[in-house]
């Protein structure tokens, strides 16, 4: 495990300070919340745990549902303790670079195999996009290495949605990170990670590389070791798979977004702790920008939907552009819009059935995101309403 030995100090710092990559934002549902429950029985919600799609290769792990509730409860306790006397922020990705208005335009000549769900040829949608740092520490400076997030909320999406309590919502969310793979795909291992990162025990933190294993530690270190010049100059990935389509023709895919015009990023030394917000603001004060939204169909059964730690190589499974995201010139950095951004919630389960999230990480997200967002909004005495 040479990488752990050579990078132990940096990797440990990254793992401890970034309860990262698991969420970009959270969604809410009318869940009854009490004071922090420290019993061994995790809270239950009033919606069902996702049913695995065996046709696409999904398979429940041992005690997965129980562990998902335990992880959710553990994160809730941490949030209630951390933000007991101040505004409650997201448990991960609390620092936004801004929420921007955008247009999501599906290609007019889209191939029939991709024309499912929101991907209706030549269809235009309004959208909100939230760019963020992944670290759970909202005071972390942008010039420090960290994973970066991009959350897209498509508006005006008709049709029943997956979430039982929001079937009539008119939004579709896509959640991405500027790294193609996740650092865990095991519910038990992820619970140990959450426990260690929120613990005061130095011993637990020292064991983090062993908790995640070689591959998980490598993925976490690689993801959180990035620096970028501007949120709209970076490429983002869904990391985990999703369903595309319905019925016998449904398939497993991943998503990615990249700038329409590729530029060579030259990272200069920064002293402004909020330089990514500044860069985004400066760019959108001057010009329109665009990004490509891409789909990567699975091309082999060896590309497991349960393995969120292994990249689907583009040389084997290429990405195809299905839509263009146009971000017009705008003034987004206002108190009103920043507050609106803070109250937004994102979850992959804000979704049409044709874009159902797949795999253990996504299944657990349904429970965790719903509960944590509800906790956050109730602590802040605000109501979460989909735009």
Short mmCIF file of C-alpha atoms in Angstrom, two decimals:
data_model
loop_
_atom_site.label_atom_id
_atom_site.label_comp_id
_atom_site.label_asym_id
_atom_site.label_seq_id
_atom_site.Cartn_x
_atom_site.Cartn_y
_atom_site.Cartn_z
CA UNK A 1 0.00 0.00 0.00
CA UNK A 2 2.65 2.42 -1.11
CA UNK A 3 0.26 5.30 -1.77
CA UNK A 4 -0.92 5.27 1.84
CA UNK A 5 2.63 5.36 3.10
CA UNK A 6 3.75 8.14 0.79
CA UNK A 7 0.68 10.33 1.12
CA UNK A 8 -0.61 9.41 4.57
CA UNK A 9 -0.59 12.92 6.02
CA UNK A 10 -2.33 14.56 3.06
CA UNK A 11 -4.71 11.67 2.51
CA UNK A 12 -5.69 11.59 6.17
CA UNK A 13 -6.33 15.34 6.16
CA UNK A 14 -8.49 14.99 3.06
CA UNK A 15 -10.45 12.05 4.45
CA UNK A 16 -11.08 13.73 7.79
CA UNK A 17 -11.98 17.21 6.54
CA UNK A 18 -14.03 16.12 3.52
CA UNK A 19 -16.98 13.96 4.47
CA UNK A 20 -17.07 14.45 0.80
CA UNK A 21 -18.39 13.20 -2.51
CA UNK A 22 -21.43 11.54 -0.98
CA UNK A 23 -23.76 14.48 -1.37
CA UNK A 24 -23.91 17.80 -3.11
CA UNK A 25 -27.14 18.74 -1.51
CA UNK A 26 -30.11 17.19 0.13
CA UNK A 27 -33.79 16.88 -0.47
CA UNK A 28 -36.59 16.87 2.00
CA UNK A 29 -39.80 15.07 2.75
CA UNK A 30 -42.28 15.45 5.62
CA UNK A 31 -40.37 13.26 8.06
CA UNK A 32 -41.21 13.53 11.74
CA UNK A 33 -38.07 14.47 13.63
CA UNK A 34 -37.46 14.32 17.36
CA UNK A 35 -34.47 15.20 19.46
CA UNK A 36 -31.29 13.36 18.57
CA UNK A 37 -31.90 9.67 18.97
CA UNK A 38 -28.89 7.82 20.29
CA UNK A 39 -30.59 4.43 20.48
CA UNK A 40 -29.53 1.50 18.34
CA UNK A 41 -32.70 1.65 16.28
CA UNK A 42 -32.32 4.05 13.34
CA UNK A 43 -35.24 6.29 12.41
CA UNK A 44 -37.62 5.16 9.74
CA UNK A 45 -39.11 7.39 7.11
CA UNK A 46 -42.52 7.25 5.51
CA UNK A 47 -41.22 6.10 2.13
CA UNK A 48 -39.82 2.83 0.92
CA UNK A 49 -36.24 1.73 0.49
CA UNK A 50 -35.42 1.33 -3.24
CA UNK A 51 -36.09 -2.05 -4.80
CA UNK A 52 -33.07 -3.44 -6.70
CA UNK A 53 -33.37 -3.83 -10.45
CA UNK A 54 -31.94 -7.30 -11.03
CA UNK A 55 -32.27 -6.88 -14.78
CA UNK A 56 -29.63 -4.13 -14.64
CA UNK A 57 -27.49 -5.98 -12.12
CA UNK A 58 -28.48 -4.38 -8.83
CA UNK A 59 -28.08 -6.47 -5.69
CA UNK A 60 -28.73 -5.54 -2.08
CA UNK A 61 -25.81 -5.80 0.34
CA UNK A 62 -26.15 -7.45 3.75
CA UNK A 63 -28.07 -5.16 6.13
CA UNK A 64 -27.89 -2.35 3.56
CA UNK A 65 -31.18 -0.70 4.47
CA UNK A 66 -30.45 -0.80 8.19
CA UNK A 67 -26.98 0.65 7.62
CA UNK A 68 -28.41 3.44 5.46
CA UNK A 69 -30.66 4.55 8.32
CA UNK A 70 -27.75 4.32 10.76
CA UNK A 71 -25.57 6.50 8.50
CA UNK A 72 -28.42 9.00 8.18
CA UNK A 73 -28.90 9.14 11.93
CA UNK A 74 -25.17 9.52 12.53
CA UNK A 75 -24.93 12.47 10.12
CA UNK A 76 -28.03 14.04 11.67
CA UNK A 77 -26.48 13.93 15.12
CA UNK A 78 -23.32 15.56 13.77
CA UNK A 79 -25.30 18.36 12.11
CA UNK A 80 -27.42 19.03 15.18
CA UNK A 81 -24.28 19.26 17.30
CA UNK A 82 -22.25 21.31 14.81
CA UNK A 83 -25.00 23.84 14.06
CA UNK A 84 -26.82 23.91 17.39
CA UNK A 85 -26.43 27.69 17.75
CA UNK A 86 -26.09 28.88 14.15
CA UNK A 87 -27.49 28.47 10.65
CA UNK A 88 -27.44 24.82 9.68
CA UNK A 89 -25.55 24.17 6.46
CA UNK A 90 -25.34 21.10 4.25
CA UNK A 91 -23.37 18.21 5.74
CA UNK A 92 -21.26 18.16 2.57
CA UNK A 93 -20.77 20.80 -0.11
CA UNK A 94 -21.85 23.61 2.25
CA UNK A 95 -19.75 26.25 0.43
CA UNK A 96 -21.35 27.37 -2.82
CA UNK A 97 -19.59 29.36 -5.51
CA UNK A 98 -23.01 30.46 -6.68
CA UNK A 99 -26.32 29.34 -8.15
CA UNK A 100 -26.72 30.33 -11.77
CA UNK A 101 -29.64 30.34 -14.16
CA UNK A 102 -29.22 28.13 -17.20
CA UNK A 103 -30.98 26.62 -20.20
CA UNK A 104 -30.83 22.87 -20.76
CA UNK A 105 -31.34 22.27 -24.49
CA UNK A 106 -31.66 18.71 -25.76
CA UNK A 107 -30.06 18.15 -29.15
CA UNK A 108 -32.55 18.34 -32.06
CA UNK A 109 -31.02 15.31 -33.81
CA UNK A 110 -30.68 13.15 -30.71
CA UNK A 111 -30.35 9.43 -31.48
CA UNK A 112 -33.44 7.39 -30.64
CA UNK A 113 -31.53 5.22 -28.14
CA UNK A 114 -31.00 8.28 -25.91
CA UNK A 115 -34.49 9.80 -26.31
CA UNK A 116 -35.90 8.82 -22.91
CA UNK A 117 -37.13 10.77 -19.90
CA UNK A 118 -36.22 14.43 -20.18
CA UNK A 119 -34.11 13.80 -23.28
CA UNK A 120 -36.79 14.80 -25.75
CA UNK A 121 -35.19 15.97 -29.03
CA UNK A 122 -35.07 19.77 -29.33
CA UNK A 123 -36.72 20.22 -25.92
CA UNK A 124 -35.65 23.29 -23.90
CA UNK A 125 -35.76 23.48 -20.10
CA UNK A 126 -34.93 26.23 -17.65
CA UNK A 127 -32.49 25.11 -14.96
CA UNK A 128 -30.58 26.11 -11.84
CA UNK A 129 -26.97 25.02 -11.33
CA UNK A 130 -25.15 25.11 -8.00
CA UNK A 131 -21.35 24.96 -8.01
CA UNK A 132 -19.60 24.10 -4.75
CA UNK A 133 -16.62 22.79 -2.82
CA UNK A 134 -17.04 19.29 -1.43
CA UNK A 135 -15.45 19.82 1.98
CA UNK A 136 -17.79 19.78 4.97
CA UNK A 137 -15.87 22.82 6.25
CA UNK A 138 -17.59 25.86 4.74
CA UNK A 139 -14.71 28.11 5.77
CA UNK A 140 -12.16 26.18 3.71
CA UNK A 141 -10.43 28.45 1.19
CA UNK A 142 -10.92 27.76 -2.51
CA UNK A 143 -7.17 27.72 -3.11
CA UNK A 144 -6.87 24.61 -0.94
CA UNK A 145 -7.20 21.27 -2.68
CA UNK A 146 -10.71 19.86 -2.67
CA UNK A 147 -13.24 18.07 -4.81
CA UNK A 148 -15.71 20.37 -6.60
CA UNK A 149 -19.39 19.79 -7.20
CA UNK A 150 -21.97 20.65 -9.83
CA UNK A 151 -25.67 20.12 -9.09
CA UNK A 152 -28.22 20.68 -11.87
CA UNK A 153 -31.93 21.16 -11.26
CA UNK A 154 -34.02 20.94 -14.44
CA UNK A 155 -37.37 22.76 -14.25
CA UNK A 156 -40.70 22.16 -15.94
CA UNK A 157 -40.35 18.37 -16.07
CA UNK A 158 -43.77 16.75 -16.34
CA UNK A 159 -44.68 13.21 -15.29
CA UNK A 160 -44.79 11.38 -11.96
CA UNK A 161 -41.51 11.34 -10.06
CA UNK A 162 -39.95 8.55 -8.01
CA UNK A 163 -40.14 10.10 -4.53
CA UNK A 164 -43.39 9.06 -2.89
CA UNK A 165 -43.91 12.45 -1.25
CA UNK A 166 -43.06 14.50 -4.33
CA UNK A 167 -44.66 12.62 -7.18
CA UNK A 168 -46.04 15.83 -8.63
CA UNK A 169 -42.81 17.81 -8.43
CA UNK A 170 -41.68 19.26 -11.76
CA UNK A 171 -37.91 18.98 -11.33
CA UNK A 172 -35.18 16.54 -12.34
CA UNK A 173 -31.79 16.69 -10.58
CA UNK A 174 -28.36 15.58 -11.74
CA UNK A 175 -25.52 15.51 -9.20
CA UNK A 176 -21.86 15.47 -10.17
CA UNK A 177 -18.27 15.80 -8.93
CA UNK A 178 -15.09 16.68 -10.83
CA UNK A 179 -13.88 13.09 -10.43
CA UNK A 180 -15.20 9.94 -12.17
CA UNK A 181 -15.34 7.50 -9.24
CA UNK A 182 -16.47 7.29 -5.61
CA UNK A 183 -14.39 6.21 -2.63
CA UNK A 184 -16.70 3.48 -1.29
CA UNK A 185 -19.30 1.04 -2.52
CA UNK A 186 -19.88 -0.86 0.70
CA UNK A 187 -22.52 0.28 3.22
CA UNK A 188 -20.69 -1.10 6.24
CA UNK A 189 -17.42 0.52 5.21
CA UNK A 190 -19.14 3.82 4.58
CA UNK A 191 -20.73 3.79 8.04
CA UNK A 192 -17.29 3.26 9.57
CA UNK A 193 -15.99 6.17 7.50
CA UNK A 194 -18.79 8.48 8.71
CA UNK A 195 -18.19 7.37 12.29
CA UNK A 196 -14.45 8.01 12.05
CA UNK A 197 -14.69 11.44 10.39
CA UNK A 198 -17.13 12.70 13.02
CA UNK A 199 -15.29 11.15 15.96
CA UNK A 200 -12.88 12.84 18.36
CA UNK A 201 -10.85 9.63 18.40
CA UNK A 202 -7.44 10.06 16.80
CA UNK A 203 -7.14 6.29 16.56
CA UNK A 204 -10.28 6.03 14.40
CA UNK A 205 -8.97 8.75 12.11
CA UNK A 206 -5.60 7.03 11.80
CA UNK A 207 -7.41 3.88 10.72
CA UNK A 208 -9.28 5.66 7.91
CA UNK A 209 -6.99 4.45 5.09
CA UNK A 210 -7.49 0.90 6.31
CA UNK A 211 -11.23 1.46 6.68
CA UNK A 212 -11.52 2.53 3.06
CA UNK A 213 -8.88 0.13 1.74
CA UNK A 214 -6.24 0.87 -0.86
CA UNK A 215 -8.63 1.61 -3.72
CA UNK A 216 -11.01 3.72 -1.65
CA UNK A 217 -8.18 5.75 -0.15
CA UNK A 218 -6.65 6.28 -3.59
CA UNK A 219 -10.01 7.43 -5.01
CA UNK A 220 -10.67 9.79 -2.10
CA UNK A 221 -7.20 11.28 -2.26
CA UNK A 222 -7.36 11.75 -6.04
CA UNK A 223 -10.80 13.39 -5.92
CA UNK A 224 -10.01 15.77 -3.09
CA UNK A 225 -6.57 16.66 -4.44
CA UNK A 226 -7.80 18.93 -7.23
CA UNK A 227 -7.47 22.63 -7.93
CA UNK A 228 -9.48 24.40 -10.60
CA UNK A 229 -9.45 27.91 -12.12
CA UNK A 230 -13.19 28.36 -12.56
CA UNK A 231 -16.21 26.11 -11.90
CA UNK A 232 -17.32 26.38 -15.54
CA UNK A 233 -13.89 25.39 -16.86
CA UNK A 234 -13.99 21.95 -15.25
CA UNK A 235 -15.38 18.57 -16.18
CA UNK A 236 -17.79 16.73 -13.86
CA UNK A 237 -18.98 13.11 -13.56
CA UNK A 238 -21.93 11.39 -11.91
CA UNK A 239 -19.53 8.79 -10.43
CA UNK A 240 -22.41 6.35 -9.96
CA UNK A 241 -24.79 4.84 -12.55
CA UNK A 242 -28.37 5.59 -13.48
CA UNK A 243 -31.11 3.97 -15.48
CA UNK A 244 -31.96 5.36 -18.90
CA UNK A 245 -35.30 4.43 -20.36
CA UNK A 246 -37.93 1.97 -19.16
CA UNK A 247 -39.15 -1.52 -19.86
CA UNK A 248 -37.03 -4.11 -21.59
CA UNK A 249 -35.02 -1.43 -23.39
CA UNK A 250 -33.76 0.26 -20.23
CA UNK A 251 -30.00 0.46 -19.81
CA UNK A 252 -27.39 1.54 -17.26
CA UNK A 253 -25.55 4.81 -17.95
CA UNK A 254 -23.36 7.40 -16.29
CA UNK A 255 -23.36 11.14 -16.87
CA UNK A 256 -20.71 13.78 -17.41
CA UNK A 257 -20.58 17.51 -18.13
CA UNK A 258 -17.71 19.34 -19.76
CA UNK A 259 -17.13 22.87 -21.12
CA UNK A 260 -18.06 23.36 -24.77
CA UNK A 261 -14.66 24.89 -25.38
CA UNK A 262 -11.75 23.02 -23.87
CA UNK A 263 -9.07 25.20 -22.33
CA UNK A 264 -5.75 24.38 -20.77
CA UNK A 265 -6.07 25.38 -17.14
CA UNK A 266 -3.08 27.16 -15.72
CA UNK A 267 -3.34 27.21 -11.94
CA UNK A 268 -1.75 30.30 -10.44
CA UNK A 269 -1.16 30.89 -6.77
CA UNK A 270 -4.27 32.39 -5.19
CA UNK A 271 -4.72 34.36 -1.98
CA UNK A 272 -8.45 35.05 -2.30
CA UNK A 273 -10.26 32.36 -0.25
CA UNK A 274 -13.35 32.79 -2.45
CA UNK A 275 -11.62 33.04 -5.81
CA UNK A 276 -13.88 30.46 -7.48
CA UNK A 277 -16.96 32.58 -6.77
CA UNK A 278 -15.04 35.62 -7.97
CA UNK A 279 -13.98 33.83 -11.16
CA UNK A 280 -17.52 32.60 -11.86
CA UNK A 281 -18.95 36.07 -11.24
CA UNK A 282 -16.38 37.79 -13.43
CA UNK A 283 -16.94 35.37 -16.31
CA UNK A 284 -20.72 35.66 -16.27
CA UNK A 285 -20.57 39.45 -16.06
CA UNK A 286 -18.78 39.44 -19.40
CA UNK A 287 -20.15 36.61 -21.54
CA UNK A 288 -22.39 33.61 -22.09
CA UNK A 289 -20.88 30.16 -21.61
CA UNK A 290 -21.96 26.65 -22.49
CA UNK A 291 -21.31 23.10 -21.34
CA UNK A 292 -22.08 19.72 -22.89
CA UNK A 293 -24.23 17.21 -21.01
CA UNK A 294 -23.15 13.67 -21.93
CA UNK A 295 -24.39 10.11 -21.43
CA UNK A 296 -22.13 7.05 -21.18
CA UNK A 297 -24.02 3.79 -21.91
CA UNK A 298 -22.63 0.66 -20.32
CA UNK A 299 -21.07 -1.57 -22.97
CA UNK A 300 -20.16 -4.63 -20.89
CA UNK A 301 -21.71 -6.63 -18.07
CA UNK A 302 -18.33 -6.32 -16.35
CA UNK A 303 -19.22 -2.67 -15.71
CA UNK A 304 -21.09 -3.36 -12.49
CA UNK A 305 -23.73 -0.89 -11.34
CA UNK A 306 -22.81 -1.83 -7.76
CA UNK A 307 -19.13 -0.96 -8.21
CA UNK A 308 -18.95 2.82 -7.81
CA UNK A 309 -15.18 2.68 -7.27
CA UNK A 310 -14.20 1.59 -10.79
CA UNK A 311 -14.28 3.94 -13.76
CA UNK A 312 -16.03 2.92 -16.96
CA UNK A 313 -13.19 3.61 -19.37
CA UNK A 314 -14.17 5.93 -22.19
CA UNK A 315 -12.06 3.93 -24.62
CA UNK A 316 -14.50 1.06 -24.09
CA UNK A 317 -17.67 2.98 -23.26
CA UNK A 318 -17.64 6.42 -24.93
CA UNK A 319 -19.71 9.40 -23.84
CA UNK A 320 -22.27 10.94 -26.20
CA UNK A 321 -23.49 14.52 -26.00
CA UNK A 322 -27.28 14.65 -25.53
CA UNK A 323 -27.81 18.27 -24.49
CA UNK A 324 -26.17 21.68 -24.33
CA UNK A 325 -26.27 23.70 -21.13
CA UNK A 326 -26.31 27.40 -21.93
CA UNK A 327 -25.41 29.68 -19.02
CA UNK A 328 -26.23 33.26 -20.05
CA UNK A 329 -24.45 36.39 -18.95
CA UNK A 330 -25.96 37.30 -15.58
CA UNK A 331 -25.62 38.82 -12.11
CA UNK A 332 -26.07 35.91 -9.71
CA UNK A 333 -24.17 37.04 -6.62
CA UNK A 334 -26.96 38.89 -4.81
CA UNK A 335 -28.23 38.37 -1.24
CA UNK A 336 -31.61 37.21 -2.53
CA UNK A 337 -30.21 34.68 -4.98
CA UNK A 338 -27.64 33.41 -2.51
CA UNK A 339 -30.42 32.81 0.02
CA UNK A 340 -32.48 31.05 -2.64
CA UNK A 341 -29.44 28.90 -3.42
CA UNK A 342 -28.99 28.03 0.25
CA UNK A 343 -32.56 26.78 0.53
CA UNK A 344 -32.42 24.64 -2.61
CA UNK A 345 -32.12 20.90 -2.19
CA UNK A 346 -30.66 18.42 -4.64
CA UNK A 347 -31.01 14.66 -4.74
CA UNK A 348 -30.74 12.11 -7.57
CA UNK A 349 -34.15 10.88 -6.42
CA UNK A 350 -35.78 14.08 -7.71
CA UNK A 351 -36.23 12.04 -10.83
CA UNK A 352 -38.43 10.52 -13.46
CA UNK A 353 -38.48 6.70 -13.40
CA UNK A 354 -36.58 6.77 -16.72
CA UNK A 355 -33.58 8.21 -14.84
CA UNK A 356 -33.79 6.06 -11.71
CA UNK A 357 -30.56 6.04 -9.63
CA UNK A 358 -28.79 2.66 -9.52
CA UNK A 359 -26.43 0.93 -7.10
CA UNK A 360 -25.94 0.81 -3.33
CA UNK A 361 -24.60 4.35 -2.98
CA UNK A 362 -27.63 5.76 -4.78
CA UNK A 363 -30.06 3.57 -2.85
CA UNK A 364 -28.64 4.81 0.46
CA UNK A 365 -28.76 8.38 -0.83
CA UNK A 366 -32.55 8.23 -0.92
CA UNK A 367 -32.71 7.76 2.84
CA UNK A 368 -29.78 9.95 3.80
CA UNK A 369 -30.50 12.96 1.58
CA UNK A 370 -34.16 13.08 2.50
CA UNK A 371 -33.56 13.03 6.23
CA UNK A 372 -30.59 15.40 6.33
CA UNK A 373 -32.30 18.03 4.20
CA UNK A 374 -35.37 17.87 6.41
CA UNK A 375 -33.20 18.29 9.48
CA UNK A 376 -31.43 21.27 7.95
CA UNK A 377 -34.60 23.06 6.88
CA UNK A 378 -36.35 22.45 10.18
CA UNK A 379 -33.36 23.68 12.16
CA UNK A 380 -33.40 26.85 10.04
CA UNK A 381 -37.19 27.16 10.30
CA UNK A 382 -37.51 27.20 6.53
CA UNK A 383 -39.70 25.23 4.18
CA UNK A 384 -38.21 23.32 1.30
CA UNK A 385 -40.22 23.83 -1.86
CA UNK A 386 -39.10 22.69 -5.29
CA UNK A 387 -38.88 25.66 -7.68
#
